[in-house]
mmCIF file of C-alpha atoms in Angstrom:
data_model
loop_
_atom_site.group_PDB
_atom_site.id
_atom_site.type_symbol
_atom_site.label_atom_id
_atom_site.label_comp_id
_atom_site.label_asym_id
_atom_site.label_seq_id
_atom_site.Cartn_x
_atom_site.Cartn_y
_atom_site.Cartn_z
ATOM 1 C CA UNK A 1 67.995 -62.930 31.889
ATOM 2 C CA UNK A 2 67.606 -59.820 29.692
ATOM 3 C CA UNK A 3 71.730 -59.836 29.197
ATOM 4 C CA UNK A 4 71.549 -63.316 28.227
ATOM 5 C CA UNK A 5 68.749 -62.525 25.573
ATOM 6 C CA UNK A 6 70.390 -59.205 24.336
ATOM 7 C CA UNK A 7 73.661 -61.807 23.741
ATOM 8 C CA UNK A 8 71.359 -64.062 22.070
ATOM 9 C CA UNK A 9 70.475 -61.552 19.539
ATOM 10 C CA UNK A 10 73.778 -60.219 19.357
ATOM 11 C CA UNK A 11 75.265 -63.711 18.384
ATOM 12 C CA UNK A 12 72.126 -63.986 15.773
ATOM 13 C CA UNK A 13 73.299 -60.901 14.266
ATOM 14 C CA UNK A 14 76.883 -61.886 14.021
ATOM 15 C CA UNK A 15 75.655 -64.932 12.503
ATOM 16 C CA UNK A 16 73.635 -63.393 10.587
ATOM 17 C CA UNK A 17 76.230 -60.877 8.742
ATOM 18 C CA UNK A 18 79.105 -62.951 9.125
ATOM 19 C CA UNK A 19 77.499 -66.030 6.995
ATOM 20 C CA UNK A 20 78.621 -63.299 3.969
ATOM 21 C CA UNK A 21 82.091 -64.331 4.086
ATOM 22 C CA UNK A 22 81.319 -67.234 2.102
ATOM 23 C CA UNK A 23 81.117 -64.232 -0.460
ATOM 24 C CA UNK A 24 84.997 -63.894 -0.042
ATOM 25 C CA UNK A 25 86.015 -67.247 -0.881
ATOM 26 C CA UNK A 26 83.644 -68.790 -3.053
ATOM 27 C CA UNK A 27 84.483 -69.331 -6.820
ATOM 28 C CA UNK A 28 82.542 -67.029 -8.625
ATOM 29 C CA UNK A 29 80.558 -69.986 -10.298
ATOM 30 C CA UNK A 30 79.680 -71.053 -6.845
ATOM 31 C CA UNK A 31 78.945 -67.620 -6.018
ATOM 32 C CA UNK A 32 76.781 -67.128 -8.759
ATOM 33 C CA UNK A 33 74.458 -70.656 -8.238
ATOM 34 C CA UNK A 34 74.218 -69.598 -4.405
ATOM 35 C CA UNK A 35 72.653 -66.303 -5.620
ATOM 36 C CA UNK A 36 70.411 -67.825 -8.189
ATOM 37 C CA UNK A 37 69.663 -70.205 -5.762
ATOM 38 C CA UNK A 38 68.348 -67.049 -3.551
ATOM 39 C CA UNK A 39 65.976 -65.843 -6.681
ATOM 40 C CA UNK A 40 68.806 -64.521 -8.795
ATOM 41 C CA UNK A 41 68.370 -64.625 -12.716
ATOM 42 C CA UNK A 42 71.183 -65.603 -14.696
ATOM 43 C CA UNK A 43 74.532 -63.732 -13.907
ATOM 44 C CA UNK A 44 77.320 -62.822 -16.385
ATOM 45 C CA UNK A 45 80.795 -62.829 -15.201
ATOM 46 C CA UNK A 46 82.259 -59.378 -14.943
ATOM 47 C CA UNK A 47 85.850 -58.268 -13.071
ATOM 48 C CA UNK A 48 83.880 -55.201 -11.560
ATOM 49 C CA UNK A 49 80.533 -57.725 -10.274
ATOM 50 C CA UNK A 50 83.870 -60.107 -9.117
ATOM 51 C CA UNK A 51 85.338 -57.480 -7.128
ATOM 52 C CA UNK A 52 82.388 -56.134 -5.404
ATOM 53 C CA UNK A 53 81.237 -59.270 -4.535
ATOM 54 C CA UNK A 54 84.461 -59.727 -2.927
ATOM 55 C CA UNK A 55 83.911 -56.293 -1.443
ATOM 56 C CA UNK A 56 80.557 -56.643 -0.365
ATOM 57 C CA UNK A 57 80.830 -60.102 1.355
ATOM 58 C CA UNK A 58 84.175 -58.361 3.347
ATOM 59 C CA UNK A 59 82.201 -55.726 4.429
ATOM 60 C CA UNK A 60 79.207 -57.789 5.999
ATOM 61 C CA UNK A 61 81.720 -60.588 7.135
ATOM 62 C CA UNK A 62 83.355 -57.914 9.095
ATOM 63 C CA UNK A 63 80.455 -56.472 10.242
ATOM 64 C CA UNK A 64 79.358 -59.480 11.729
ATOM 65 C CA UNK A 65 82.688 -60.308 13.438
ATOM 66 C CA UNK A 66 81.180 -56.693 15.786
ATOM 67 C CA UNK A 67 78.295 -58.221 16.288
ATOM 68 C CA UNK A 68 80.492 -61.510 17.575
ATOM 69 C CA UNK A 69 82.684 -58.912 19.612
ATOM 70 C CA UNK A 70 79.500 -57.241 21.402
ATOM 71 C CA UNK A 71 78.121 -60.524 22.383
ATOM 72 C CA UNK A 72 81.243 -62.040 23.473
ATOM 73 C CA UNK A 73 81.854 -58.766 26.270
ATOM 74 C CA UNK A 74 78.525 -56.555 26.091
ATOM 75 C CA UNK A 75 79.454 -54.933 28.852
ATOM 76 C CA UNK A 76 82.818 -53.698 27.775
ATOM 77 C CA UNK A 77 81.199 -52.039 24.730
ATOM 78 C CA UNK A 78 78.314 -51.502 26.074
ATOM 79 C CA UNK A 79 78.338 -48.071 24.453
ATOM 80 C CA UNK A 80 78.577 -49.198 21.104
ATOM 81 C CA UNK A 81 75.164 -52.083 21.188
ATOM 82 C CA UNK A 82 72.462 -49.269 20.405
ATOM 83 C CA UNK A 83 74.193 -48.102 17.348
ATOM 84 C CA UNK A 84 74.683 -51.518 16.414
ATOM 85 C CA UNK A 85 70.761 -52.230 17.045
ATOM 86 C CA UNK A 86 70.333 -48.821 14.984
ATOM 87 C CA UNK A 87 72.359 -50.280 12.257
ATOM 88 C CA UNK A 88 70.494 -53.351 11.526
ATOM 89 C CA UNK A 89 67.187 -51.697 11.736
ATOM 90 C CA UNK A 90 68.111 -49.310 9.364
ATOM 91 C CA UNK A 91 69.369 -51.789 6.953
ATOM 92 C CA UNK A 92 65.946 -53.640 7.591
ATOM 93 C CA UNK A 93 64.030 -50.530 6.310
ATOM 94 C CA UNK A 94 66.454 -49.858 3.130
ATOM 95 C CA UNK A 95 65.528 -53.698 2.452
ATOM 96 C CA UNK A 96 61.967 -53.233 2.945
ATOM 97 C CA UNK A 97 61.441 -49.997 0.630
ATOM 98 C CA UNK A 98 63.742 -51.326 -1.791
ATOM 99 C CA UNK A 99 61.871 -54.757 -1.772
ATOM 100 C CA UNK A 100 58.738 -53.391 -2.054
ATOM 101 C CA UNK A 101 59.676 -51.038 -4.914
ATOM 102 C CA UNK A 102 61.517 -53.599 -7.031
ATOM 103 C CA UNK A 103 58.840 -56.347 -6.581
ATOM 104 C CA UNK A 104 61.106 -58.960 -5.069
ATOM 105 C CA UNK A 105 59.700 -62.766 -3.952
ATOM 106 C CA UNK A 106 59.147 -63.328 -0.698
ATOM 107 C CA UNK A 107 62.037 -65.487 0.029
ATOM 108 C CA UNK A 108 64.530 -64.151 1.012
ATOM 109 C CA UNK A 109 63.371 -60.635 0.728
ATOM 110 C CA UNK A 110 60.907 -60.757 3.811
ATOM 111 C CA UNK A 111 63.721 -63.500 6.029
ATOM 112 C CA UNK A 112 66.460 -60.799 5.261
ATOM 113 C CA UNK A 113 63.984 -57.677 6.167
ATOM 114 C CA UNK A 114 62.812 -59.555 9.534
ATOM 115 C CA UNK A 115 66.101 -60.520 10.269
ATOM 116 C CA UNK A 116 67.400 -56.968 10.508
ATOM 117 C CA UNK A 117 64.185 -55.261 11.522
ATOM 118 C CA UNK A 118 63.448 -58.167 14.742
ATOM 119 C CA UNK A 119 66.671 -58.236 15.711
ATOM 120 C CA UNK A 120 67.890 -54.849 15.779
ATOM 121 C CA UNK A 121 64.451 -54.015 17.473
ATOM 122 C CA UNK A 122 65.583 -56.746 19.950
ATOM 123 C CA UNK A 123 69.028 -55.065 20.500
ATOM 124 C CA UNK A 124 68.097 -51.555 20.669
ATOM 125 C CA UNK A 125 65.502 -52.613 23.455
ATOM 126 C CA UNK A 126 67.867 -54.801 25.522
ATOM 127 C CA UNK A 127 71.007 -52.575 24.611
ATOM 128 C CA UNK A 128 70.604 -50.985 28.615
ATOM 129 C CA UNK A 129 71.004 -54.244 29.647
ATOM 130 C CA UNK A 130 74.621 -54.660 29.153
ATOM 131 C CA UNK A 131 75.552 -51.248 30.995
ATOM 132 C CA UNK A 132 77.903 -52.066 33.901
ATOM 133 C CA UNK A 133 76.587 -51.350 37.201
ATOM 134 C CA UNK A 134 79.918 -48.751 37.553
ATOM 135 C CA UNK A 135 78.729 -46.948 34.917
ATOM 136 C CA UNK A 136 75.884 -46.079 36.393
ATOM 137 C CA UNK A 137 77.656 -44.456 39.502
ATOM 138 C CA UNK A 138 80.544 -43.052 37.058
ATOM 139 C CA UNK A 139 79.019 -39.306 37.121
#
């Protein structure tokens, strides 16, 4: 049951990151009404905001496809779960301070921060979970 949960979280988290490679493809006018959409104020276009967008959305998308690769055979990289569940929680901090401090709306500031703070709690808890049973006997 707990393995099945901890790949429930994992697959949340891989959808979670990997919805950014919309990012990668999108025009940038469709880019730029998703993120006003979001709370975003107007946004001129710029190569270097263009590129790092493109950069950016890469990034996460790949991200993500880990997350996909951890649920899919937690126990093969069973090593590697905890530093994922690390990783989102300290993204979910970094979005909290830096929410707080620039005096973002709730939406999506607190989804985004709950999202990474939840569910990496939720991994780093279950991560032992997904340890093979050889492993245990391996030294």
């Amino acid at each position: 049951m707990q393995l099945r949960l901890l790949r429930i979280f994992l697959g949340f988290a891989a959808i979670a990151w990997g919805a950014s490679v919309f990012g990668v493809f999108a025009s940038w006018s469709g880019a730029v009404h998703t993120l006003q959409g979001l709370g975003a104020q107007a946004i001129v276009y710029d190569r270097m905001l263009d590129y790092w967008l493109r950069m950016t959305a890469g990034a996460f998308a790949l991200v993500g496809c880990w997350y996909f690769v951890l649920m899919w055979q937690p126990r093969k990289y069973y090593v590697a779960i905890p530093w994922f569940g690390a990783l989102m929680v300290v993204e979910g901090i970094i979005l909290l301070v830096h929410g707080i401090r620039l005096g973002l709306a709730p939406l999506p500031f607190y989804a985004d921060t709950a999202a990474c703070l939840v569910g990496g709690s939720a991994i780093l808890s279950l991560a032992r979970f997904a340890k093979p049973a050889e492993a245990d006997h391996a030294h």
